[in-house]
Amino acid sequence: MVMKVHGSVLSTAAMRVLIVLNEKGLEFEFVPVDMRAGEHKKEHFLALNPFGQVPAFEDGDLKLFESRAITQYIAHVYKDKGTPLVCEGKPMATLGVWMEVEAHQFDPVGSKLQWELLFKPMFGMATDAAVVEENEAKLAKVLDIYEARLSQSKYLGSDCFTLADLHHLPVLTNLMGTHVKKLFDARPKVSAWVADIMARPALAKVLAMRNQQ
């Protein structure tokens, strides 16, 4: 049975899952959810994710939500397929740390910036300059730590590309189209890392899906 991803290609969370599936070379069906029409709050979708958020995921009789839980499931259960995205033993502990860093240090700040700089203008709303300034400063501090880490390791979680790097891609992609790009460019190790992971063919496939919408 083919896996199903229910979501929107504009959703960074849904993109995260789609990138992993492409890295693994797995077959899947993408089921678009019309969020503007409020489909994600209707009964049939709430049966898949009671919080009414995308994505929702099905693999046979298994139903999951929360994008990072889904990506970890795919990476572990299908570890012999495509790109290895997780490690075994002690290295997995370090990888786990940097996955947590992405979720709790990078993503909240990056998501606020992409909302203010990308999505608000898209919806005809005014950008809050104070929020942008505050979160640029927070992001700069996170990227200073990334610069130090990437001086020790080619990627965040280890010397190979893993979920710790991949989870950044959706928000990174959006931020690279804003003036916040300068914060990444100003740090040589971070800039090289961004260029490397954004060149992944799996990301290009997901962006092609998004451009067709």
JSON list of C-alpha atoms in Angstrom, two decimals:
[
{"chain": "A", "resi": 1, "resn": "MET", "atom": "CA", "xyz": [0.00, 0.00, 0.00]},
{"chain": "A", "resi": 2, "resn": "VAL", "atom": "CA", "xyz": [1.40, 3.41, -1.01]},
{"chain": "A", "resi": 3, "resn": "MET", "atom": "CA", "xyz": [2.08, 5.88, 1.78]},
{"chain": "A", "resi": 4, "resn": "LYS", "atom": "CA", "xyz": [-0.07, 9.02, 1.84]},
{"chain": "A", "resi": 5, "resn": "VAL", "atom": "CA", "xyz": [0.86, 12.54, 2.88]},
{"chain": "A", "resi": 6, "resn": "HIS", "atom": "CA", "xyz": [-2.07, 14.88, 3.50]},
{"chain": "A", "resi": 7, "resn": "GLY", "atom": "CA", "xyz": [-1.05, 18.53, 3.44]},
{"chain": "A", "resi": 8, "resn": "SER", "atom": "CA", "xyz": [-0.18, 21.68, 1.56]},
{"chain": "A", "resi": 9, "resn": "VAL", "atom": "CA", "xyz": [3.09, 22.19, -0.31]},
{"chain": "A", "resi": 10, "resn": "LEU", "atom": "CA", "xyz": [3.20, 25.71, 1.17]},
{"chain": "A", "resi": 11, "resn": "SER", "atom": "CA", "xyz": [3.40, 24.18, 4.65]},
{"chain": "A", "resi": 12, "resn": "THR", "atom": "CA", "xyz": [6.98, 23.92, 5.91]},
{"chain": "A", "resi": 13, "resn": "ALA", "atom": "CA", "xyz": [5.94, 20.95, 8.06]},
{"chain": "A", "resi": 14, "resn": "ALA", "atom": "CA", "xyz": [4.51, 19.08, 5.07]},
{"chain": "A", "resi": 15, "resn": "MET", "atom": "CA", "xyz": [7.61, 19.96, 3.02]},
{"chain": "A", "resi": 16, "resn": "ARG", "atom": "CA", "xyz": [9.78, 18.36, 5.71]},
{"chain": "A", "resi": 17, "resn": "VAL", "atom": "CA", "xyz": [8.01, 15.01, 5.22]},
{"chain": "A", "resi": 18, "resn": "LEU", "atom": "CA", "xyz": [8.00, 15.25, 1.42]},
{"chain": "A", "resi": 19, "resn": "ILE", "atom": "CA", "xyz": [11.76, 15.90, 1.35]},
{"chain": "A", "resi": 20, "resn": "VAL", "atom": "CA", "xyz": [12.43, 12.80, 3.47]},
{"chain": "A", "resi": 21, "resn": "LEU", "atom": "CA", "xyz": [10.28, 10.62, 1.22]},
{"chain": "A", "resi": 22, "resn": "ASN", "atom": "CA", "xyz": [12.22, 11.88, -1.81]},
{"chain": "A", "resi": 23, "resn": "GLU", "atom": "CA", "xyz": [15.57, 11.31, -0.08]},
{"chain": "A", "resi": 24, "resn": "LYS", "atom": "CA", "xyz": [14.46, 7.74, 0.54]},
{"chain": "A", "resi": 25, "resn": "GLY", "atom": "CA", "xyz": [13.17, 7.25, -3.00]},
{"chain": "A", "resi": 26, "resn": "LEU", "atom": "CA", "xyz": [9.87, 5.93, -1.65]},
{"chain": "A", "resi": 27, "resn": "GLU", "atom": "CA", "xyz": [6.58, 5.93, -3.49]},
{"chain": "A", "resi": 28, "resn": "PHE", "atom": "CA", "xyz": [3.87, 8.06, -1.94]},
{"chain": "A", "resi": 29, "resn": "GLU", "atom": "CA", "xyz": [0.62, 9.76, -2.75]},
{"chain": "A", "resi": 30, "resn": "PHE", "atom": "CA", "xyz": [0.29, 13.46, -1.96]},
{"chain": "A", "resi": 31, "resn": "VAL", "atom": "CA", "xyz": [-3.26, 14.36, -0.93]},
{"chain": "A", "resi": 32, "resn": "PRO", "atom": "CA", "xyz": [-3.72, 18.16, -1.11]},
{"chain": "A", "resi": 33, "resn": "VAL", "atom": "CA", "xyz": [-5.57, 19.76, 1.82]},
{"chain": "A", "resi": 34, "resn": "ASP", "atom": "CA", "xyz": [-7.35, 23.02, 1.00]},
{"chain": "A", "resi": 35, "resn": "MET", "atom": "CA", "xyz": [-6.43, 25.03, 4.06]},
{"chain": "A", "resi": 36, "resn": "ARG", "atom": "CA", "xyz": [-7.98, 28.25, 2.79]},
{"chain": "A", "resi": 37, "resn": "ALA", "atom": "CA", "xyz": [-11.32, 26.45, 2.72]},
{"chain": "A", "resi": 38, "resn": "GLY", "atom": "CA", "xyz": [-10.67, 25.14, 6.25]},
{"chain": "A", "resi": 39, "resn": "GLU", "atom": "CA", "xyz": [-10.49, 21.51, 5.15]},
{"chain": "A", "resi": 40, "resn": "HIS", "atom": "CA", "xyz": [-7.90, 20.79, 7.87]},
{"chain": "A", "resi": 41, "resn": "LYS", "atom": "CA", "xyz": [-10.54, 21.60, 10.51]},
{"chain": "A", "resi": 42, "resn": "LYS", "atom": "CA", "xyz": [-13.19, 19.26, 9.10]},
{"chain": "A", "resi": 43, "resn": "GLU", "atom": "CA", "xyz": [-14.14, 15.90, 10.55]},
{"chain": "A", "resi": 44, "resn": "HIS", "atom": "CA", "xyz": [-12.50, 13.69, 7.92]},
{"chain": "A", "resi": 45, "resn": "PHE", "atom": "CA", "xyz": [-9.13, 15.40, 8.43]},
{"chain": "A", "resi": 46, "resn": "LEU", "atom": "CA", "xyz": [-9.44, 15.60, 12.21]},
{"chain": "A", "resi": 47, "resn": "ALA", "atom": "CA", "xyz": [-9.71, 11.80, 12.17]},
{"chain": "A", "resi": 48, "resn": "LEU", "atom": "CA", "xyz": [-6.10, 11.85, 10.89]},
{"chain": "A", "resi": 49, "resn": "ASN", "atom": "CA", "xyz": [-4.82, 14.73, 13.02]},
{"chain": "A", "resi": 50, "resn": "PRO", "atom": "CA", "xyz": [-7.07, 15.81, 15.90]},
{"chain": "A", "resi": 51, "resn": "PHE", "atom": "CA", "xyz": [-5.15, 19.11, 16.16]},
{"chain": "A", "resi": 52, "resn": "GLY", "atom": "CA", "xyz": [-6.26, 20.09, 12.68]},
{"chain": "A", "resi": 53, "resn": "GLN", "atom": "CA", "xyz": [-2.77, 20.81, 11.37]},
{"chain": "A", "resi": 54, "resn": "VAL", "atom": "CA", "xyz": [-0.89, 19.53, 8.32]},
{"chain": "A", "resi": 55, "resn": "PRO", "atom": "CA", "xyz": [0.64, 17.17, 7.55]},
{"chain": "A", "resi": 56, "resn": "ALA", "atom": "CA", "xyz": [-1.07, 13.92, 8.34]},
{"chain": "A", "resi": 57, "resn": "PHE", "atom": "CA", "xyz": [0.54, 10.68, 7.23]},
{"chain": "A", "resi": 58, "resn": "GLU", "atom": "CA", "xyz": [-0.63, 7.14, 6.51]},
{"chain": "A", "resi": 59, "resn": "ASP", "atom": "CA", "xyz": [1.46, 4.02, 5.98]},
{"chain": "A", "resi": 60, "resn": "GLY", "atom": "CA", "xyz": [-0.99, 1.15, 5.71]},
{"chain": "A", "resi": 61, "resn": "ASP", "atom": "CA", "xyz": [-2.98, 1.06, 8.93]},
{"chain": "A", "resi": 62, "resn": "LEU", "atom": "CA", "xyz": [-0.51, 3.38, 10.71]},
{"chain": "A", "resi": 63, "resn": "LYS", "atom": "CA", "xyz": [-1.61, 7.00, 11.00]},
{"chain": "A", "resi": 64, "resn": "LEU", "atom": "CA", "xyz": [0.80, 9.68, 12.22]},
{"chain": "A", "resi": 65, "resn": "PHE", "atom": "CA", "xyz": [0.95, 13.45, 12.62]},
{"chain": "A", "resi": 66, "resn": "GLU", "atom": "CA", "xyz": [3.71, 15.90, 13.72]},
{"chain": "A", "resi": 67, "resn": "SER", "atom": "CA", "xyz": [6.22, 16.23, 10.91]},
{"chain": "A", "resi": 68, "resn": "ARG", "atom": "CA", "xyz": [9.38, 15.40, 12.84]},
{"chain": "A", "resi": 69, "resn": "ALA", "atom": "CA", "xyz": [7.80, 12.24, 14.25]},
{"chain": "A", "resi": 70, "resn": "ILE", "atom": "CA", "xyz": [6.87, 11.24, 10.70]},
{"chain": "A", "resi": 71, "resn": "THR", "atom": "CA", "xyz": [10.36, 11.90, 9.33]},
{"chain": "A", "resi": 72, "resn": "GLN", "atom": "CA", "xyz": [11.94, 9.84, 12.12]},
{"chain": "A", "resi": 73, "resn": "TYR", "atom": "CA", "xyz": [9.53, 6.98, 11.47]},
{"chain": "A", "resi": 74, "resn": "ILE", "atom": "CA", "xyz": [10.40, 6.97, 7.77]},
{"chain": "A", "resi": 75, "resn": "ALA", "atom": "CA", "xyz": [14.15, 7.28, 8.42]},
{"chain": "A", "resi": 76, "resn": "HIS", "atom": "CA", "xyz": [14.21, 4.37, 10.89]},
{"chain": "A", "resi": 77, "resn": "VAL", "atom": "CA", "xyz": [11.70, 1.98, 9.31]},
{"chain": "A", "resi": 78, "resn": "TYR", "atom": "CA", "xyz": [13.05, 2.51, 5.80]},
{"chain": "A", "resi": 79, "resn": "LYS", "atom": "CA", "xyz": [16.70, 2.92, 6.84]},
{"chain": "A", "resi": 80, "resn": "ASP", "atom": "CA", "xyz": [17.91, 0.59, 4.08]},
{"chain": "A", "resi": 81, "resn": "LYS", "atom": "CA", "xyz": [16.31, 2.73, 1.37]},
{"chain": "A", "resi": 82, "resn": "GLY", "atom": "CA", "xyz": [17.88, 5.78, -0.25]},
{"chain": "A", "resi": 83, "resn": "THR", "atom": "CA", "xyz": [19.86, 8.26, 1.85]},
{"chain": "A", "resi": 84, "resn": "PRO", "atom": "CA", "xyz": [20.74, 7.10, 5.40]},
{"chain": "A", "resi": 85, "resn": "LEU", "atom": "CA", "xyz": [19.30, 9.90, 7.55]},
{"chain": "A", "resi": 86, "resn": "VAL", "atom": "CA", "xyz": [19.88, 8.48, 11.05]},
{"chain": "A", "resi": 87, "resn": "CYS", "atom": "CA", "xyz": [22.74, 6.74, 12.88]},
{"chain": "A", "resi": 88, "resn": "GLU", "atom": "CA", "xyz": [23.09, 3.83, 15.27]},
{"chain": "A", "resi": 89, "resn": "GLY", "atom": "CA", "xyz": [24.36, 3.85, 18.87]},
{"chain": "A", "resi": 90, "resn": "LYS", "atom": "CA", "xyz": [26.12, 6.86, 20.44]},
{"chain": "A", "resi": 91, "resn": "PRO", "atom": "CA", "xyz": [26.23, 8.94, 17.23]},
{"chain": "A", "resi": 92, "resn": "MET", "atom": "CA", "xyz": [22.40, 8.91, 17.25]},
{"chain": "A", "resi": 93, "resn": "ALA", "atom": "CA", "xyz": [22.50, 10.71, 20.61]},
{"chain": "A", "resi": 94, "resn": "THR", "atom": "CA", "xyz": [24.46, 13.61, 19.10]},
{"chain": "A", "resi": 95, "resn": "LEU", "atom": "CA", "xyz": [22.18, 13.63, 16.09]},
{"chain": "A", "resi": 96, "resn": "GLY", "atom": "CA", "xyz": [19.21, 13.75, 18.47]},
{"chain": "A", "resi": 97, "resn": "VAL", "atom": "CA", "xyz": [20.64, 16.82, 20.20]},
{"chain": "A", "resi": 98, "resn": "TRP", "atom": "CA", "xyz": [20.86, 18.77, 16.93]},
{"chain": "A", "resi": 99, "resn": "MET", "atom": "CA", "xyz": [17.40, 17.68, 15.89]},
{"chain": "A", "resi": 100, "resn": "GLU", "atom": "CA", "xyz": [16.16, 19.18, 19.15]},
{"chain": "A", "resi": 101, "resn": "VAL", "atom": "CA", "xyz": [18.18, 22.35, 18.50]},
{"chain": "A", "resi": 102, "resn": "GLU", "atom": "CA", "xyz": [16.47, 22.76, 15.13]},
{"chain": "A", "resi": 103, "resn": "ALA", "atom": "CA", "xyz": [13.03, 22.25, 16.65]},
{"chain": "A", "resi": 104, "resn": "HIS", "atom": "CA", "xyz": [13.47, 24.48, 19.72]},
{"chain": "A", "resi": 105, "resn": "GLN", "atom": "CA", "xyz": [16.13, 27.06, 18.82]},
{"chain": "A", "resi": 106, "resn": "PHE", "atom": "CA", "xyz": [16.09, 27.54, 15.04]},
{"chain": "A", "resi": 107, "resn": "ASP", "atom": "CA", "xyz": [12.53, 26.82, 13.94]},
{"chain": "A", "resi": 108, "resn": "PRO", "atom": "CA", "xyz": [10.59, 29.14, 16.32]},
{"chain": "A", "resi": 109, "resn": "VAL", "atom": "CA", "xyz": [12.75, 32.11, 15.30]},
{"chain": "A", "resi": 110, "resn": "GLY", "atom": "CA", "xyz": [12.92, 31.20, 11.62]},
{"chain": "A", "resi": 111, "resn": "SER", "atom": "CA", "xyz": [9.18, 30.62, 11.47]},
{"chain": "A", "resi": 112, "resn": "LYS", "atom": "CA", "xyz": [8.44, 34.04, 12.97]},
{"chain": "A", "resi": 113, "resn": "LEU", "atom": "CA", "xyz": [10.75, 35.69, 10.44]},
{"chain": "A", "resi": 114, "resn": "GLN", "atom": "CA", "xyz": [9.25, 33.88, 7.46]},
{"chain": "A", "resi": 115, "resn": "TRP", "atom": "CA", "xyz": [5.76, 34.81, 8.67]},
{"chain": "A", "resi": 116, "resn": "GLU", "atom": "CA", "xyz": [6.66, 38.49, 8.93]},
{"chain": "A", "resi": 117, "resn": "LEU", "atom": "CA", "xyz": [8.80, 38.77, 5.79]},
{"chain": "A", "resi": 118, "resn": "LEU", "atom": "CA", "xyz": [7.18, 36.29, 3.39]},
{"chain": "A", "resi": 119, "resn": "PHE", "atom": "CA", "xyz": [3.67, 35.26, 4.36]},
{"chain": "A", "resi": 120, "resn": "LYS", "atom": "CA", "xyz": [2.32, 38.54, 5.76]},
{"chain": "A", "resi": 121, "resn": "PRO", "atom": "CA", "xyz": [3.10, 40.44, 2.53]},
{"chain": "A", "resi": 122, "resn": "MET", "atom": "CA", "xyz": [1.61, 37.52, 0.56]},
{"chain": "A", "resi": 123, "resn": "PHE", "atom": "CA", "xyz": [-1.65, 37.95, 2.49]},
{"chain": "A", "resi": 124, "resn": "GLY", "atom": "CA", "xyz": [-1.62, 41.75, 2.24]},
{"chain": "A", "resi": 125, "resn": "MET", "atom": "CA", "xyz": [-0.72, 42.22, 5.90]},
{"chain": "A", "resi": 126, "resn": "ALA", "atom": "CA", "xyz": [1.80, 44.69, 7.33]},
{"chain": "A", "resi": 127, "resn": "THR", "atom": "CA", "xyz": [5.19, 43.40, 8.51]},
{"chain": "A", "resi": 128, "resn": "ASP", "atom": "CA", "xyz": [5.99, 44.18, 12.14]},
{"chain": "A", "resi": 129, "resn": "ALA", "atom": "CA", "xyz": [9.50, 45.66, 12.03]},
{"chain": "A", "resi": 130, "resn": "ALA", "atom": "CA", "xyz": [10.00, 45.25, 15.80]},
{"chain": "A", "resi": 131, "resn": "VAL", "atom": "CA", "xyz": [9.28, 41.51, 15.62]},
{"chain": "A", "resi": 132, "resn": "VAL", "atom": "CA", "xyz": [11.69, 41.18, 12.68]},
{"chain": "A", "resi": 133, "resn": "GLU", "atom": "CA", "xyz": [14.46, 43.03, 14.53]},
{"chain": "A", "resi": 134, "resn": "GLU", "atom": "CA", "xyz": [13.98, 40.98, 17.70]},
{"chain": "A", "resi": 135, "resn": "ASN", "atom": "CA", "xyz": [14.06, 37.66, 15.87]},
{"chain": "A", "resi": 136, "resn": "GLU", "atom": "CA", "xyz": [16.97, 38.60, 13.61]},
{"chain": "A", "resi": 137, "resn": "ALA", "atom": "CA", "xyz": [19.02, 39.13, 16.77]},
{"chain": "A", "resi": 138, "resn": "LYS", "atom": "CA", "xyz": [17.89, 35.75, 18.14]},
{"chain": "A", "resi": 139, "resn": "LEU", "atom": "CA", "xyz": [18.68, 34.03, 14.84]},
{"chain": "A", "resi": 140, "resn": "ALA", "atom": "CA", "xyz": [22.15, 35.60, 14.76]},
{"chain": "A", "resi": 141, "resn": "LYS", "atom": "CA", "xyz": [22.92, 34.03, 18.16]},
{"chain": "A", "resi": 142, "resn": "VAL", "atom": "CA", "xyz": [21.74, 30.61, 16.96]},
{"chain": "A", "resi": 143, "resn": "LEU", "atom": "CA", "xyz": [23.85, 30.91, 13.81]},
{"chain": "A", "resi": 144, "resn": "ASP", "atom": "CA", "xyz": [26.93, 31.81, 15.87]},
{"chain": "A", "resi": 145, "resn": "ILE", "atom": "CA", "xyz": [26.52, 28.45, 17.63]},
{"chain": "A", "resi": 146, "resn": "TYR", "atom": "CA", "xyz": [26.00, 26.73, 14.26]},
{"chain": "A", "resi": 147, "resn": "GLU", "atom": "CA", "xyz": [29.20, 28.33, 12.94]},
{"chain": "A", "resi": 148, "resn": "ALA", "atom": "CA", "xyz": [31.15, 26.87, 15.86]},
{"chain": "A", "resi": 149, "resn": "ARG", "atom": "CA", "xyz": [29.55, 23.45, 15.45]},
{"chain": "A", "resi": 150, "resn": "LEU", "atom": "CA", "xyz": [30.18, 23.38, 11.70]},
{"chain": "A", "resi": 151, "resn": "SER", "atom": "CA", "xyz": [33.84, 24.16, 12.34]},
{"chain": "A", "resi": 152, "resn": "GLN", "atom": "CA", "xyz": [34.02, 20.75, 14.03]},
{"chain": "A", "resi": 153, "resn": "SER", "atom": "CA", "xyz": [31.71, 18.72, 11.77]},
{"chain": "A", "resi": 154, "resn": "LYS", "atom": "CA", "xyz": [30.71, 18.98, 8.10]},
{"chain": "A", "resi": 155, "resn": "TYR", "atom": "CA", "xyz": [27.02, 18.73, 9.04]},
{"chain": "A", "resi": 156, "resn": "LEU", "atom": "CA", "xyz": [25.18, 19.49, 12.27]},
{"chain": "A", "resi": 157, "resn": "GLY", "atom": "CA", "xyz": [24.50, 15.97, 13.50]},
{"chain": "A", "resi": 158, "resn": "SER", "atom": "CA", "xyz": [27.58, 14.21, 12.11]},
{"chain": "A", "resi": 159, "resn": "ASP", "atom": "CA", "xyz": [29.94, 14.25, 9.14]},
{"chain": "A", "resi": 160, "resn": "CYS", "atom": "CA", "xyz": [27.12, 13.10, 6.87]},
{"chain": "A", "resi": 161, "resn": "PHE", "atom": "CA", "xyz": [23.76, 14.64, 5.93]},
{"chain": "A", "resi": 162, "resn": "THR", "atom": "CA", "xyz": [21.02, 13.59, 8.37]},
{"chain": "A", "resi": 163, "resn": "LEU", "atom": "CA", "xyz": [17.60, 14.60, 9.63]},
{"chain": "A", "resi": 164, "resn": "ALA", "atom": "CA", "xyz": [19.28, 17.26, 11.78]},
{"chain": "A", "resi": 165, "resn": "ASP", "atom": "CA", "xyz": [20.16, 19.14, 8.59]},
{"chain": "A", "resi": 166, "resn": "LEU", "atom": "CA", "xyz": [17.13, 18.15, 6.53]},
{"chain": "A", "resi": 167, "resn": "HIS", "atom": "CA", "xyz": [14.63, 19.48, 9.06]},
{"chain": "A", "resi": 168, "resn": "HIS", "atom": "CA", "xyz": [15.99, 23.01, 8.43]},
{"chain": "A", "resi": 169, "resn": "LEU", "atom": "CA", "xyz": [15.33, 22.96, 4.69]},
{"chain": "A", "resi": 170, "resn": "PRO", "atom": "CA", "xyz": [11.73, 24.23, 4.44]},
{"chain": "A", "resi": 171, "resn": "VAL", "atom": "CA", "xyz": [12.25, 27.33, 6.59]},
{"chain": "A", "resi": 172, "resn": "LEU", "atom": "CA", "xyz": [15.74, 27.89, 5.19]},
{"chain": "A", "resi": 173, "resn": "THR", "atom": "CA", "xyz": [14.35, 27.88, 1.67]},
{"chain": "A", "resi": 174, "resn": "ASN", "atom": "CA", "xyz": [11.88, 30.61, 2.59]},
{"chain": "A", "resi": 175, "resn": "LEU", "atom": "CA", "xyz": [14.42, 32.74, 4.47]},
{"chain": "A", "resi": 176, "resn": "MET", "atom": "CA", "xyz": [16.89, 32.66, 1.59]},
{"chain": "A", "resi": 177, "resn": "GLY", "atom": "CA", "xyz": [14.42, 34.78, -0.37]},
{"chain": "A", "resi": 178, "resn": "THR", "atom": "CA", "xyz": [14.51, 37.56, 2.24]},
{"chain": "A", "resi": 179, "resn": "HIS", "atom": "CA", "xyz": [17.12, 40.01, 3.53]},
{"chain": "A", "resi": 180, "resn": "VAL", "atom": "CA", "xyz": [17.74, 37.62, 6.44]},
{"chain": "A", "resi": 181, "resn": "LYS", "atom": "CA", "xyz": [19.97, 35.68, 4.01]},
{"chain": "A", "resi": 182, "resn": "LYS", "atom": "CA", "xyz": [22.74, 38.10, 4.99]},
{"chain": "A", "resi": 183, "resn": "LEU", "atom": "CA", "xyz": [22.94, 36.49, 8.45]},
{"chain": "A", "resi": 184, "resn": "PHE", "atom": "CA", "xyz": [23.76, 33.13, 6.87]},
{"chain": "A", "resi": 185, "resn": "ASP", "atom": "CA", "xyz": [26.13, 34.61, 4.28]},
{"chain": "A", "resi": 186, "resn": "ALA", "atom": "CA", "xyz": [28.13, 36.41, 6.99]},
{"chain": "A", "resi": 187, "resn": "ARG", "atom": "CA", "xyz": [29.21, 33.10, 8.55]},
{"chain": "A", "resi": 188, "resn": "PRO", "atom": "CA", "xyz": [31.47, 31.07, 6.22]},
{"chain": "A", "resi": 189, "resn": "LYS", "atom": "CA", "xyz": [30.80, 27.62, 7.66]},
{"chain": "A", "resi": 190, "resn": "VAL", "atom": "CA", "xyz": [27.06, 28.24, 7.88]},
{"chain": "A", "resi": 191, "resn": "SER", "atom": "CA", "xyz": [26.99, 29.67, 4.35]},
{"chain": "A", "resi": 192, "resn": "ALA", "atom": "CA", "xyz": [28.77, 26.59, 2.94]},
{"chain": "A", "resi": 193, "resn": "TRP", "atom": "CA", "xyz": [26.43, 24.28, 4.85]},
{"chain": "A", "resi": 194, "resn": "VAL", "atom": "CA", "xyz": [23.36, 26.10, 3.53]},
{"chain": "A", "resi": 195, "resn": "ALA", "atom": "CA", "xyz": [24.63, 25.90, -0.06]},
{"chain": "A", "resi": 196, "resn": "ASP", "atom": "CA", "xyz": [25.36, 22.20, 0.37]},
{"chain": "A", "resi": 197, "resn": "ILE", "atom": "CA", "xyz": [22.04, 21.09, 1.83]},
{"chain": "A", "resi": 198, "resn": "MET", "atom": "CA", "xyz": [19.95, 23.35, -0.41]},
{"chain": "A", "resi": 199, "resn": "ALA", "atom": "CA", "xyz": [21.48, 21.63, -3.46]},
{"chain": "A", "resi": 200, "resn": "ARG", "atom": "CA", "xyz": [19.82, 18.31, -2.53]},
{"chain": "A", "resi": 201, "resn": "PRO", "atom": "CA", "xyz": [17.81, 16.87, -5.46]},
{"chain": "A", "resi": 202, "resn": "ALA", "atom": "CA", "xyz": [15.10, 15.82, -2.99]},
{"chain": "A", "resi": 203, "resn": "LEU", "atom": "CA", "xyz": [14.50, 19.48, -2.11]},
{"chain": "A", "resi": 204, "resn": "ALA", "atom": "CA", "xyz": [14.39, 20.43, -5.80]},
{"chain": "A", "resi": 205, "resn": "LYS", "atom": "CA", "xyz": [11.64, 17.84, -6.36]},
{"chain": "A", "resi": 206, "resn": "VAL", "atom": "CA", "xyz": [9.53, 19.27, -3.53]},
{"chain": "A", "resi": 207, "resn": "LEU", "atom": "CA", "xyz": [10.03, 22.83, -4.74]},
{"chain": "A", "resi": 208, "resn": "ALA", "atom": "CA", "xyz": [8.92, 21.71, -8.21]},
{"chain": "A", "resi": 209, "resn": "MET", "atom": "CA", "xyz": [5.73, 20.35, -6.61]},
{"chain": "A", "resi": 210, "resn": "ARG", "atom": "CA", "xyz": [5.22, 23.70, -4.86]},
{"chain": "A", "resi": 211, "resn": "ASN", "atom": "CA", "xyz": [5.74, 25.67, -8.05]},
{"chain": "A", "resi": 212, "resn": "GLN", "atom": "CA", "xyz": [2.99, 23.67, -9.76]},
{"chain": "A", "resi": 213, "resn": "GLN", "atom": "CA", "xyz": [0.42, 24.82, -7.21]}
]
